[in-house]
PDB file with SEQRES, HELIX, SHEET and CRYST1 records, atoms N, CA, C and O in Angstrom:
SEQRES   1 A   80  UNK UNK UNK UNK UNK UNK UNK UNK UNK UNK UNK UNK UNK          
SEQRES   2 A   80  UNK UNK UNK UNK UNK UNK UNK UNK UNK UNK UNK UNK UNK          
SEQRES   3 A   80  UNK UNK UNK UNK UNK UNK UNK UNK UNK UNK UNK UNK UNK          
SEQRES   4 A   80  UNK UNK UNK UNK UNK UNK UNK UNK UNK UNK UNK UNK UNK          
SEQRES   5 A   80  UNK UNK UNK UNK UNK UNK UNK UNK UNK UNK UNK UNK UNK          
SEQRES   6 A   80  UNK UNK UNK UNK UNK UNK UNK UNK UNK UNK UNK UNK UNK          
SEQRES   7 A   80  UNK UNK                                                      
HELIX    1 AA1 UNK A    2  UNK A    5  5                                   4    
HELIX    2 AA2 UNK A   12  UNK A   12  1                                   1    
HELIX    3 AA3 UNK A   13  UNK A   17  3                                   5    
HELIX    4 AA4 UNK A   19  UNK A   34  1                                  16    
HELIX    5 AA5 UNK A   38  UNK A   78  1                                  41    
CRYST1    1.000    1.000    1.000  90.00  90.00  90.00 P 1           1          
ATOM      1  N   UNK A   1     116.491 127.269 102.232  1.00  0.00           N  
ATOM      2  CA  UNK A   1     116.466 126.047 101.465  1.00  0.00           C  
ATOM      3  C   UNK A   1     116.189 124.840 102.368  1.00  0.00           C  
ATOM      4  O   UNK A   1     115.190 124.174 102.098  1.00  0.00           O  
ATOM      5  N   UNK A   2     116.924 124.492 103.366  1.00  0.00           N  
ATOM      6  CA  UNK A   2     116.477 123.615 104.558  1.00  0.00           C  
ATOM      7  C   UNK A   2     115.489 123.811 104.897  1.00  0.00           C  
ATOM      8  O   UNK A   2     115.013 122.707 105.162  1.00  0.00           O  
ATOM      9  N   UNK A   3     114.533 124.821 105.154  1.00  0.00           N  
ATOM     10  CA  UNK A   3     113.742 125.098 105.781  1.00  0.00           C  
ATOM     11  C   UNK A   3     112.427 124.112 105.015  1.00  0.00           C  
ATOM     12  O   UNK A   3     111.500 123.574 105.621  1.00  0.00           O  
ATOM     13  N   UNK A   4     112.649 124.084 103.731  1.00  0.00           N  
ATOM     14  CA  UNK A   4     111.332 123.653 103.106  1.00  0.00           C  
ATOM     15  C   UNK A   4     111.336 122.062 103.303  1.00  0.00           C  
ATOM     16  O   UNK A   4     110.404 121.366 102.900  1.00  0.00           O  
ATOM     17  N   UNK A   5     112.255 121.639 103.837  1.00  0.00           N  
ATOM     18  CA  UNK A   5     112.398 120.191 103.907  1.00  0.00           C  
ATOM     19  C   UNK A   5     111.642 120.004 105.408  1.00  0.00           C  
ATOM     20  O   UNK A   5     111.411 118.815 105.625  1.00  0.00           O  
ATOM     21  N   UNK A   6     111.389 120.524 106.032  1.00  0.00           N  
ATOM     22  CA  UNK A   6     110.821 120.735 107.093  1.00  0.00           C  
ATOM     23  C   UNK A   6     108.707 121.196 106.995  1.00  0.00           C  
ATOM     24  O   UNK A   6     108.248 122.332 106.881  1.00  0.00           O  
ATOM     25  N   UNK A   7     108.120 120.248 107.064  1.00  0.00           N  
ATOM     26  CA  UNK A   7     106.415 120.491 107.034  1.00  0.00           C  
ATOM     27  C   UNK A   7     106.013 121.165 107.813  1.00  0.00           C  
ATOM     28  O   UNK A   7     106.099 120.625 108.916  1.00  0.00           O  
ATOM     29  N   UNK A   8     105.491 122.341 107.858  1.00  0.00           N  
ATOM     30  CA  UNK A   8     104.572 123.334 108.803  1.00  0.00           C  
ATOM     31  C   UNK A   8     103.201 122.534 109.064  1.00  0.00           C  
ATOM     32  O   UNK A   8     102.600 122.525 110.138  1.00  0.00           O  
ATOM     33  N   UNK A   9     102.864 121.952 108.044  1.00  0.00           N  
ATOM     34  CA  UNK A   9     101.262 120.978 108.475  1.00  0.00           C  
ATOM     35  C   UNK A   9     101.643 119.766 107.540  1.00  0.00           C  
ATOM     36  O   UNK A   9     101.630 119.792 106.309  1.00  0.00           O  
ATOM     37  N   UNK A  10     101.974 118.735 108.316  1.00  0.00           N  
ATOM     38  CA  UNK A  10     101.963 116.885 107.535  1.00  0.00           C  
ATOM     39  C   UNK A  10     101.217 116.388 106.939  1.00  0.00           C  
ATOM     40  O   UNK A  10     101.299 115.458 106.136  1.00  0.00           O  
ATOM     41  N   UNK A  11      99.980 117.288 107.471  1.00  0.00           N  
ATOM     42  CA  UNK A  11      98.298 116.787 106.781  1.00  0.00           C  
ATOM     43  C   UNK A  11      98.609 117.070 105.241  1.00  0.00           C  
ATOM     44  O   UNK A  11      98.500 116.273 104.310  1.00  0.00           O  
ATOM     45  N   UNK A  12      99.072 118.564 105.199  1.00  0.00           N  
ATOM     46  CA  UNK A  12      98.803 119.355 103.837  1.00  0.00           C  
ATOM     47  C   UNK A  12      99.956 118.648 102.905  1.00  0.00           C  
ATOM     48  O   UNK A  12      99.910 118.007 101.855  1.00  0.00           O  
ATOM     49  N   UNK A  13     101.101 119.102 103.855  1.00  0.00           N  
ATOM     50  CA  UNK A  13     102.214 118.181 102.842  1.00  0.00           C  
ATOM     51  C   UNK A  13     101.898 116.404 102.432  1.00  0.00           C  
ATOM     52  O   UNK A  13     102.410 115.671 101.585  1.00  0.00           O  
ATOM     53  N   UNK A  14     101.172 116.247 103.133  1.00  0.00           N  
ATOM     54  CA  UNK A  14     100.811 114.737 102.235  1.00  0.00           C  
ATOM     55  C   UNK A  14      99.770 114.874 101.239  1.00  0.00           C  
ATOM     56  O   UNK A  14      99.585 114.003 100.389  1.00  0.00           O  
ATOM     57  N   UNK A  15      99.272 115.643 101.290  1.00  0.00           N  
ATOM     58  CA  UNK A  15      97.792 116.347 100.645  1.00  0.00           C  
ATOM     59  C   UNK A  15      98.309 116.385  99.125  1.00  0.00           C  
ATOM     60  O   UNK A  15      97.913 115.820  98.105  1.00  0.00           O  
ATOM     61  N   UNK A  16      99.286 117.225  99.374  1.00  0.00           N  
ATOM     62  CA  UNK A  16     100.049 117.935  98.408  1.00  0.00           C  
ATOM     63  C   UNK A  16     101.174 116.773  97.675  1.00  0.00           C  
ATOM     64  O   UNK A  16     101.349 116.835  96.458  1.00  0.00           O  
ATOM     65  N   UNK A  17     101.554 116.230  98.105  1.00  0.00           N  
ATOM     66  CA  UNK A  17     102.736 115.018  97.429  1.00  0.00           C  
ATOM     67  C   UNK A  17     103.967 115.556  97.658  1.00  0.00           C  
ATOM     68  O   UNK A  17     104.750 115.404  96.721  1.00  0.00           O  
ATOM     69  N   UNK A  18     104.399 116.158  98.646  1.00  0.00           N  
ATOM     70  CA  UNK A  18     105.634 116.480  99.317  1.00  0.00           C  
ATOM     71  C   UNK A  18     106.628 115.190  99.952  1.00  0.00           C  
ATOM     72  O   UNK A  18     106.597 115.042 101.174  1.00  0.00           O  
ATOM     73  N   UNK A  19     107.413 114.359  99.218  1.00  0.00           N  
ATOM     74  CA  UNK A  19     107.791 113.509  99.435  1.00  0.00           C  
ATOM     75  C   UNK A  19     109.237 114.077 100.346  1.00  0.00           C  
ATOM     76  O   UNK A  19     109.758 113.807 101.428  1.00  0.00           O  
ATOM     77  N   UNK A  20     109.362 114.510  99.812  1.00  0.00           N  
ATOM     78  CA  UNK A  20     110.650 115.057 101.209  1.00  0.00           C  
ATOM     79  C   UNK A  20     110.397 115.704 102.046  1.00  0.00           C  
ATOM     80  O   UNK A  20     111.261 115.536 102.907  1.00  0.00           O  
ATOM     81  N   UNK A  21     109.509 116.574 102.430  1.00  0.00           N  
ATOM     82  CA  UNK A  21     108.899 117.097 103.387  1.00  0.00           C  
ATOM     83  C   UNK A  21     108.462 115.608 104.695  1.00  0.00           C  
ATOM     84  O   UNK A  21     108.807 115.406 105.859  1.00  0.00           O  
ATOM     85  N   UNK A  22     107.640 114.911 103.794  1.00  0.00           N  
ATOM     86  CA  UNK A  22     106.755 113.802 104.624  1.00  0.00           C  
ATOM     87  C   UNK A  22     108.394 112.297 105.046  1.00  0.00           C  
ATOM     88  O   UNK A  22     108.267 111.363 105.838  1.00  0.00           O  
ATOM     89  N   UNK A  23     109.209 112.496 104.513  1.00  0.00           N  
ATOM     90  CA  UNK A  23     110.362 111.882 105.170  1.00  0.00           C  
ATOM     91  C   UNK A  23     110.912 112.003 106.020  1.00  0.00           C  
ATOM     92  O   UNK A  23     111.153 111.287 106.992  1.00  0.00           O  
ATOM     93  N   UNK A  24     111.357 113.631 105.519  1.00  0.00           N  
ATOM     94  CA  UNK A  24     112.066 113.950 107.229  1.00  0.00           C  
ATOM     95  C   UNK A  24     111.632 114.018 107.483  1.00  0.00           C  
ATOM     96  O   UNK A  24     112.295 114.138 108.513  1.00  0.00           O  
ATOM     97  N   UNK A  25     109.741 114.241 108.136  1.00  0.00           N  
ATOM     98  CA  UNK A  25     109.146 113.906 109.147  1.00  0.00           C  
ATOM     99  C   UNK A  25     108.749 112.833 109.953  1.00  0.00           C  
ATOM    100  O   UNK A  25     108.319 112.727 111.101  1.00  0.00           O  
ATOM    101  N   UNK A  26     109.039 111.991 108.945  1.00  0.00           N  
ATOM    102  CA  UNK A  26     109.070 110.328 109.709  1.00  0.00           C  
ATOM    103  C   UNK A  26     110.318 109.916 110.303  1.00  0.00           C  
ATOM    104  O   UNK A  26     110.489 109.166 111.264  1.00  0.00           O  
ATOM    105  N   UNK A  27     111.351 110.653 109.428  1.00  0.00           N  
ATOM    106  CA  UNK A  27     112.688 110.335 110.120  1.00  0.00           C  
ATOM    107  C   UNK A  27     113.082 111.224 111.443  1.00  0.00           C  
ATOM    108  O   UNK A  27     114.136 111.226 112.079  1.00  0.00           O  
ATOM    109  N   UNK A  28     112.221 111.764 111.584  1.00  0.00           N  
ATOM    110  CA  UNK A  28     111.968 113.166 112.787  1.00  0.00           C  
ATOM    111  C   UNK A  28     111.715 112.214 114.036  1.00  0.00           C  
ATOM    112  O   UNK A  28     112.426 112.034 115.025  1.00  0.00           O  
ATOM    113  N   UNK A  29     110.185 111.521 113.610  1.00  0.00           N  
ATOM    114  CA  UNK A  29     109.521 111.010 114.638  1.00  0.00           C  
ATOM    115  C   UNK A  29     109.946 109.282 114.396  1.00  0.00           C  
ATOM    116  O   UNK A  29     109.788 108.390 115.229  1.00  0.00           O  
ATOM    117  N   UNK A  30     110.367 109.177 113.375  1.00  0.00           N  
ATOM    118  CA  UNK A  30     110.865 107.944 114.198  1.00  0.00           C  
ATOM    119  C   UNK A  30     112.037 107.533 115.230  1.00  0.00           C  
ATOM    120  O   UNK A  30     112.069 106.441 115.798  1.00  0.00           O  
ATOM    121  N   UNK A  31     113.176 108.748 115.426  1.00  0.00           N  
ATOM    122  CA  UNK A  31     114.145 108.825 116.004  1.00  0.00           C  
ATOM    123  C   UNK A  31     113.615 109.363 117.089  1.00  0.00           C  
ATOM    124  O   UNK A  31     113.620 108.707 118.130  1.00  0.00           O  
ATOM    125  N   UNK A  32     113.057 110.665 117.049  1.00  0.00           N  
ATOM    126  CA  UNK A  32     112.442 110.435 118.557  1.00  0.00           C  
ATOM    127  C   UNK A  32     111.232 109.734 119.380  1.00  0.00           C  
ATOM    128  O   UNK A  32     110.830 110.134 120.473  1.00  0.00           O  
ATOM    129  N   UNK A  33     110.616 108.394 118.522  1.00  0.00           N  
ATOM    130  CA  UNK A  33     110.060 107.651 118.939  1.00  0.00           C  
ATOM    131  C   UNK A  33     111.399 106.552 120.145  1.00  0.00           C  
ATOM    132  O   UNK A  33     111.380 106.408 121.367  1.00  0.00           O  
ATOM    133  N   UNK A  34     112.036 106.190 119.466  1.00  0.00           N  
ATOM    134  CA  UNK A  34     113.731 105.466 119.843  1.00  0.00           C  
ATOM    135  C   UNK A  34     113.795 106.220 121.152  1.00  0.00           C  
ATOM    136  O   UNK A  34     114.478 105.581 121.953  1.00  0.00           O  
ATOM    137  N   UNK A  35     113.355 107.287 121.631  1.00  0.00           N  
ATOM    138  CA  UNK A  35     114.037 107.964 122.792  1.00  0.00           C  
ATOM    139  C   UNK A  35     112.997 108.163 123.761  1.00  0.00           C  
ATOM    140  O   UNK A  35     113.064 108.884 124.756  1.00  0.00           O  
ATOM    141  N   UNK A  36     111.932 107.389 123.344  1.00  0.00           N  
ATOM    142  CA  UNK A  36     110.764 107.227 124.273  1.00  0.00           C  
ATOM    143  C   UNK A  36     110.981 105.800 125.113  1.00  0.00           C  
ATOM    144  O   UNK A  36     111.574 104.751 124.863  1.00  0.00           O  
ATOM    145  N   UNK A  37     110.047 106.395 126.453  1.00  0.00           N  
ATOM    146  CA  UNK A  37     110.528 105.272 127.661  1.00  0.00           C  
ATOM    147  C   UNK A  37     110.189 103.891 126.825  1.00  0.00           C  
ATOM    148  O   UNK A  37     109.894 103.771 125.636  1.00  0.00           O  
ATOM    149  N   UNK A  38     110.347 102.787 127.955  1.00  0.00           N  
ATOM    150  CA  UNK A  38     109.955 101.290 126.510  1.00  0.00           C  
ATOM    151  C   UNK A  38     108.460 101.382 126.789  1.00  0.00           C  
ATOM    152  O   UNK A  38     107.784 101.148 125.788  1.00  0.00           O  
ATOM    153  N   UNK A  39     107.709 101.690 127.994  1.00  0.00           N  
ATOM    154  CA  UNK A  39     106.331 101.317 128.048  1.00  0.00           C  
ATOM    155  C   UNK A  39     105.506 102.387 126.996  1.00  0.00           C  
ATOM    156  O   UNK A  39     104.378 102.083 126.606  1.00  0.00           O  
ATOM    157  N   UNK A  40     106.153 103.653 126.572  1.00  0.00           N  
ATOM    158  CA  UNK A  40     105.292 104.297 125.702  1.00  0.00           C  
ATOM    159  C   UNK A  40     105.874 104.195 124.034  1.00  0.00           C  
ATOM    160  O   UNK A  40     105.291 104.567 123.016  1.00  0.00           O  
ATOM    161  N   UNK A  41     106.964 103.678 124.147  1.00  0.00           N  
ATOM    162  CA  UNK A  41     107.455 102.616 122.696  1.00  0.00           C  
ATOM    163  C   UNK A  41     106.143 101.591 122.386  1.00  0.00           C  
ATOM    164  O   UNK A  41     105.485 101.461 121.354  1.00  0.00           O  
ATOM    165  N   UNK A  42     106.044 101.010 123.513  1.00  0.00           N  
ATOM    166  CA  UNK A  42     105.408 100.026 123.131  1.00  0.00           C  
ATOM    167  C   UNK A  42     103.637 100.251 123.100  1.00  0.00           C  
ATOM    168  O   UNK A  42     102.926  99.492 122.442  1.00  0.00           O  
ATOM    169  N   UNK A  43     103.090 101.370 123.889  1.00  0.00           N  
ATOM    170  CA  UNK A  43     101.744 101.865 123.174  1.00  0.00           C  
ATOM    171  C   UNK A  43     101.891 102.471 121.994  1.00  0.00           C  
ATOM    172  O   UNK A  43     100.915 102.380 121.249  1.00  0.00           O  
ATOM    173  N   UNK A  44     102.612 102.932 121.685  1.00  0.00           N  
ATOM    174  CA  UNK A  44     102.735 103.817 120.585  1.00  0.00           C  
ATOM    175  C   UNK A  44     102.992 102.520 119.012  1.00  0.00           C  
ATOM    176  O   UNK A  44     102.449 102.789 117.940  1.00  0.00           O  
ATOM    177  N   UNK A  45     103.655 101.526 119.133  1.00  0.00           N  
ATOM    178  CA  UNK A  45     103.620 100.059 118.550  1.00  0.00           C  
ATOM    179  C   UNK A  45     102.114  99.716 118.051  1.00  0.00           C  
ATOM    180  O   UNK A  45     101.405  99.560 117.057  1.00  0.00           O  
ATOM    181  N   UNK A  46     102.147  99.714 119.476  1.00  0.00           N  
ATOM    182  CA  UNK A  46     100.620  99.107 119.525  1.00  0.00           C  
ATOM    183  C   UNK A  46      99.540  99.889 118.547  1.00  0.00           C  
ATOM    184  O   UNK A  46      98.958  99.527 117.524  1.00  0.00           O  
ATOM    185  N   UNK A  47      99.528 100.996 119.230  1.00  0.00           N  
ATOM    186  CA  UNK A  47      98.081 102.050 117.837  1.00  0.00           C  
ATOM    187  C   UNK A  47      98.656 101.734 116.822  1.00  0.00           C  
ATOM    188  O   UNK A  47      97.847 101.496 115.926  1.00  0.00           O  
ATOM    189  N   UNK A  48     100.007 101.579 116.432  1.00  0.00           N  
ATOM    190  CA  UNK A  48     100.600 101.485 114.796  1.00  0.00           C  
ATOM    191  C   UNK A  48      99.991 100.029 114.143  1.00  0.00           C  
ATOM    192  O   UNK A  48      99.428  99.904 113.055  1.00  0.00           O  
ATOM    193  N   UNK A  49     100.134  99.513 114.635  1.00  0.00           N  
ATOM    194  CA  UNK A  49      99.556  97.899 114.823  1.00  0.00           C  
ATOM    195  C   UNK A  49      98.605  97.587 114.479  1.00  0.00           C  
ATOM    196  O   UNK A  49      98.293  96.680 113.707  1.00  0.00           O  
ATOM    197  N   UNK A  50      97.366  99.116 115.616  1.00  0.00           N  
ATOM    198  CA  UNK A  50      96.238  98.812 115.327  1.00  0.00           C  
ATOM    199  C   UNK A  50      95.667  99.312 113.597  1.00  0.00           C  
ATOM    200  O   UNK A  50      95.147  98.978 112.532  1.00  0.00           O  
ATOM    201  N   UNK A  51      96.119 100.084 114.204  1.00  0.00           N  
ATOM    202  CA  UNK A  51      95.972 101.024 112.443  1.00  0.00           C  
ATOM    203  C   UNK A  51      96.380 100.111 110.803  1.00  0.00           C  
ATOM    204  O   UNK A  51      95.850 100.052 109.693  1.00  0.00           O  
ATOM    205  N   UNK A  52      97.238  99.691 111.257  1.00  0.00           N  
ATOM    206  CA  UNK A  52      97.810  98.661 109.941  1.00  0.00           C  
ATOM    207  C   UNK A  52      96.905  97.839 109.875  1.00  0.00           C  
ATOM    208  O   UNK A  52      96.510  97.575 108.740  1.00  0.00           O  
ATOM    209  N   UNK A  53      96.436  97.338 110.714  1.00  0.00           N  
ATOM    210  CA  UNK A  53      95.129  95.857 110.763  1.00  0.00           C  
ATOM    211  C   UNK A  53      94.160  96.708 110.503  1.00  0.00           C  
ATOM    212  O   UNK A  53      93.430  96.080 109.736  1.00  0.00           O  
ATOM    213  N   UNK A  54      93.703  97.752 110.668  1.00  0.00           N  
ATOM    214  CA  UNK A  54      92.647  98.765 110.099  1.00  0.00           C  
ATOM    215  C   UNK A  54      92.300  98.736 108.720  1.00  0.00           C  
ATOM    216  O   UNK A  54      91.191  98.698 108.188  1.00  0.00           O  
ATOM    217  N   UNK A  55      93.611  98.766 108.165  1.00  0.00           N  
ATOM    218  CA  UNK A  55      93.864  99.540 107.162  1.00  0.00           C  
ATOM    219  C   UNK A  55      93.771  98.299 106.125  1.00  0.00           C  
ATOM    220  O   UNK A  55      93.438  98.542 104.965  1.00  0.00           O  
ATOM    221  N   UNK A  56      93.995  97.278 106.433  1.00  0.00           N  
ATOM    222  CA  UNK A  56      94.126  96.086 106.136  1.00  0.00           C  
ATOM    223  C   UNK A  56      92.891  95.325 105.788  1.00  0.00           C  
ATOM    224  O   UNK A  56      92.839  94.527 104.851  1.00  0.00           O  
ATOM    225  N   UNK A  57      91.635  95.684 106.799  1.00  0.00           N  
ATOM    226  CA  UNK A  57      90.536  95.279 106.743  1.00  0.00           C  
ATOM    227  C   UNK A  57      90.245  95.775 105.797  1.00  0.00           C  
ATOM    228  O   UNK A  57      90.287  95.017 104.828  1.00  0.00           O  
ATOM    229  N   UNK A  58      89.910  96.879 105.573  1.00  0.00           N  
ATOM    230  CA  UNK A  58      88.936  98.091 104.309  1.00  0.00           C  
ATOM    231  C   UNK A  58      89.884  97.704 103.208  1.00  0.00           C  
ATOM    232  O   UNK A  58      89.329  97.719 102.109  1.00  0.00           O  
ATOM    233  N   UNK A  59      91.631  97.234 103.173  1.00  0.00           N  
ATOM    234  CA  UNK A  59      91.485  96.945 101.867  1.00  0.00           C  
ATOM    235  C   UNK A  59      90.849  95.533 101.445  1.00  0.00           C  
ATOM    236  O   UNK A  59      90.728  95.243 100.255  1.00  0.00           O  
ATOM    237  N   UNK A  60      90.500  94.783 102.338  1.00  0.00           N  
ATOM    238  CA  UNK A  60      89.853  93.272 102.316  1.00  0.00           C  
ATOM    239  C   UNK A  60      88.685  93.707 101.604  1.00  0.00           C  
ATOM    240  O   UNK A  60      88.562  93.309 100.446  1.00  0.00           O  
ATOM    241  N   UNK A  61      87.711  94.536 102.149  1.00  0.00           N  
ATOM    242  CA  UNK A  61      86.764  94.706 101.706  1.00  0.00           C  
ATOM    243  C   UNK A  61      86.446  95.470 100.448  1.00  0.00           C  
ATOM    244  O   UNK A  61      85.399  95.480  99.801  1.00  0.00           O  
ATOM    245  N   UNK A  62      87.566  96.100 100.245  1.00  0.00           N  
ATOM    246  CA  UNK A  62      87.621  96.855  98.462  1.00  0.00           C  
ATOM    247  C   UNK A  62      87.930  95.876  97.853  1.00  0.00           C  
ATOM    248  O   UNK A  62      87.327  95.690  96.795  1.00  0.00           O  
ATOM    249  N   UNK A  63      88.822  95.024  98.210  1.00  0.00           N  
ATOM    250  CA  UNK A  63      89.139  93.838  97.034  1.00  0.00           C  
ATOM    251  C   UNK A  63      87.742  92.613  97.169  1.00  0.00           C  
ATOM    252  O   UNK A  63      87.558  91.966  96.138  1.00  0.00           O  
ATOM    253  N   UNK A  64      87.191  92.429  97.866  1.00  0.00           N  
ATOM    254  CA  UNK A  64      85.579  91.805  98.131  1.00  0.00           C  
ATOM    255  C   UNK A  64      85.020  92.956  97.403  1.00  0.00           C  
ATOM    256  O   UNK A  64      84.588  92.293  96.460  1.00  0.00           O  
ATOM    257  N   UNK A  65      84.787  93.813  97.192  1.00  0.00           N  
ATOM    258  CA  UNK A  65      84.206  94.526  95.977  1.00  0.00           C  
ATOM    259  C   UNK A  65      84.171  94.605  95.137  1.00  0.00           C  
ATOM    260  O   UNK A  65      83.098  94.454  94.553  1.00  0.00           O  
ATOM    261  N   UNK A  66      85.314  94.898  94.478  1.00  0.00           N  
ATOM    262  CA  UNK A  66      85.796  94.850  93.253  1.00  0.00           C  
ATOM    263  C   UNK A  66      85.333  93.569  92.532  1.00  0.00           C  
ATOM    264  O   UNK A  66      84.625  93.477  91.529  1.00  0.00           O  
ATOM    265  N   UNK A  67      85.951  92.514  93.349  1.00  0.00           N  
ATOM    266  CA  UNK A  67      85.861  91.108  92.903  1.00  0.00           C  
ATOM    267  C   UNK A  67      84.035  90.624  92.510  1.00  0.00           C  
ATOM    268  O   UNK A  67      83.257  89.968  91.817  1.00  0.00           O  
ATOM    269  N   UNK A  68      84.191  91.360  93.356  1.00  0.00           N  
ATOM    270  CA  UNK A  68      81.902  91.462  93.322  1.00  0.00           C  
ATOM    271  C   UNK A  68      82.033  91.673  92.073  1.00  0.00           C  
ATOM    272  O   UNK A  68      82.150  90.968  91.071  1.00  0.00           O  
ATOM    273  N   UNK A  69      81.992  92.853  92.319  1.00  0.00           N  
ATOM    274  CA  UNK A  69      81.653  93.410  90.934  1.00  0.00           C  
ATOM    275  C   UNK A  69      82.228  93.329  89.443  1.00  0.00           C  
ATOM    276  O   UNK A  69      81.564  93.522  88.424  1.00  0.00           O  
ATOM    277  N   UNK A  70      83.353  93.063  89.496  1.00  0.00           N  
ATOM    278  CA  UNK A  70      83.833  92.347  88.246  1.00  0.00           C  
ATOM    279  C   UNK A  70      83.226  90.772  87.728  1.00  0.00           C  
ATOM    280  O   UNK A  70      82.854  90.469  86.594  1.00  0.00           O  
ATOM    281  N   UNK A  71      83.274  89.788  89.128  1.00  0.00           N  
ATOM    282  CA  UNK A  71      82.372  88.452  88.043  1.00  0.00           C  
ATOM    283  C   UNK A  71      80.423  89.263  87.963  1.00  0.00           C  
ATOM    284  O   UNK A  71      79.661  88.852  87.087  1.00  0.00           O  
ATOM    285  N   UNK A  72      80.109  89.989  88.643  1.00  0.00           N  
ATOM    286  CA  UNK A  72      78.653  90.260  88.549  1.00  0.00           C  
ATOM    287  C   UNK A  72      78.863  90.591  86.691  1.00  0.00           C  
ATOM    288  O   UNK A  72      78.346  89.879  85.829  1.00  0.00           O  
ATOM    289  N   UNK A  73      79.527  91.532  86.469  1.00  0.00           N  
ATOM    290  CA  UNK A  73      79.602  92.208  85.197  1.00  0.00           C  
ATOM    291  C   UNK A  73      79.804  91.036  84.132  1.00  0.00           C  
ATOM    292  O   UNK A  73      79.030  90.843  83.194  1.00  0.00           O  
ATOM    293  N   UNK A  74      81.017  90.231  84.416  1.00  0.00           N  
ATOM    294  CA  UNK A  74      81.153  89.040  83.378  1.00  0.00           C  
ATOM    295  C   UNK A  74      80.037  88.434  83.385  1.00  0.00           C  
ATOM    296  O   UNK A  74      79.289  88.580  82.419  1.00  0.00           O  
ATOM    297  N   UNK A  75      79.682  87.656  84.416  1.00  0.00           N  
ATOM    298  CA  UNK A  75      78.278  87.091  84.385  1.00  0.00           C  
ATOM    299  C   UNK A  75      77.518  87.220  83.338  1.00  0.00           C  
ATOM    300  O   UNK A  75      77.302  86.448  82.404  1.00  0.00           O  
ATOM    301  N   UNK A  76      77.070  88.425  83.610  1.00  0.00           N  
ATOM    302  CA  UNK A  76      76.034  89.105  82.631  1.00  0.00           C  
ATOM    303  C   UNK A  76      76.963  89.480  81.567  1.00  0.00           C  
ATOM    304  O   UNK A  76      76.438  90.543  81.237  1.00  0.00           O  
ATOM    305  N   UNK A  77      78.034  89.344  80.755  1.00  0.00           N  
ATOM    306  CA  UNK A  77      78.722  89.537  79.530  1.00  0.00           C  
ATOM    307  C   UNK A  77      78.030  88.060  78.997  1.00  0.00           C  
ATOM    308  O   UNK A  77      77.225  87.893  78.081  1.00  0.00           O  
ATOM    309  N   UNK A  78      78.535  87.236  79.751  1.00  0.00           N  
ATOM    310  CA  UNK A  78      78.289  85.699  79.456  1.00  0.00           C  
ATOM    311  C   UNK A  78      76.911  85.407  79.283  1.00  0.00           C  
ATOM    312  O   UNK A  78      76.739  84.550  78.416  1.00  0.00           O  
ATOM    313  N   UNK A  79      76.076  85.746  79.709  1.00  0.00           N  
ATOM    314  CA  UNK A  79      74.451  85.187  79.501  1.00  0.00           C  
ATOM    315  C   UNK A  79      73.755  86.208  77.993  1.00  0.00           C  
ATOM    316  O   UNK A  79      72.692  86.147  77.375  1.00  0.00           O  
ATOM    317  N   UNK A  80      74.639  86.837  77.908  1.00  0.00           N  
ATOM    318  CA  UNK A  80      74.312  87.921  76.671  1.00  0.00           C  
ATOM    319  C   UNK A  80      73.928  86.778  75.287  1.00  0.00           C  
ATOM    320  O   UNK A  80      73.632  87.227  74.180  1.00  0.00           O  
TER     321      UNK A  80                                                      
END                                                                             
């Protein structure tokens, strides 16, 4: 029964919607992130960092899409 709370692949269990699986694995690695020296705390920050501002951009640019494309569509509702 414990055992399944535990992910053999994180990829799949997120794949899949394994919400307790993908917890205790964060609560896995975030505790033993805590027990890392401070200089690899703090690269390891850092890619997280980078990734969030990543992630952040592309949603900038889906919402610059969307937004495109929703007044393009009214537009042309309106000139009808």
């Amino acid at each position: 029964w414990l055992r399944s709370f535990v992910p053999a692949n994180t990829v799949k269990a997120a794949a899949d919607g394994e919400m307790a699986s993908l917890v205790v694995f964060a609560l896995a690695f975030g505790f033993a992130a805590t027990k890392l020296a401070e200089h690899r705390r703090d690269a390891l920050f850092r890619f997280f960092d980078a990734v969030q501002a990543t992630m952040m951009q592309i949603v900038g640019w889906v919402r610059w899409a969307v937004v495109t494309w929703w007044t393009s569509r009214r537009g042309a509702a309106a000139s009808r």
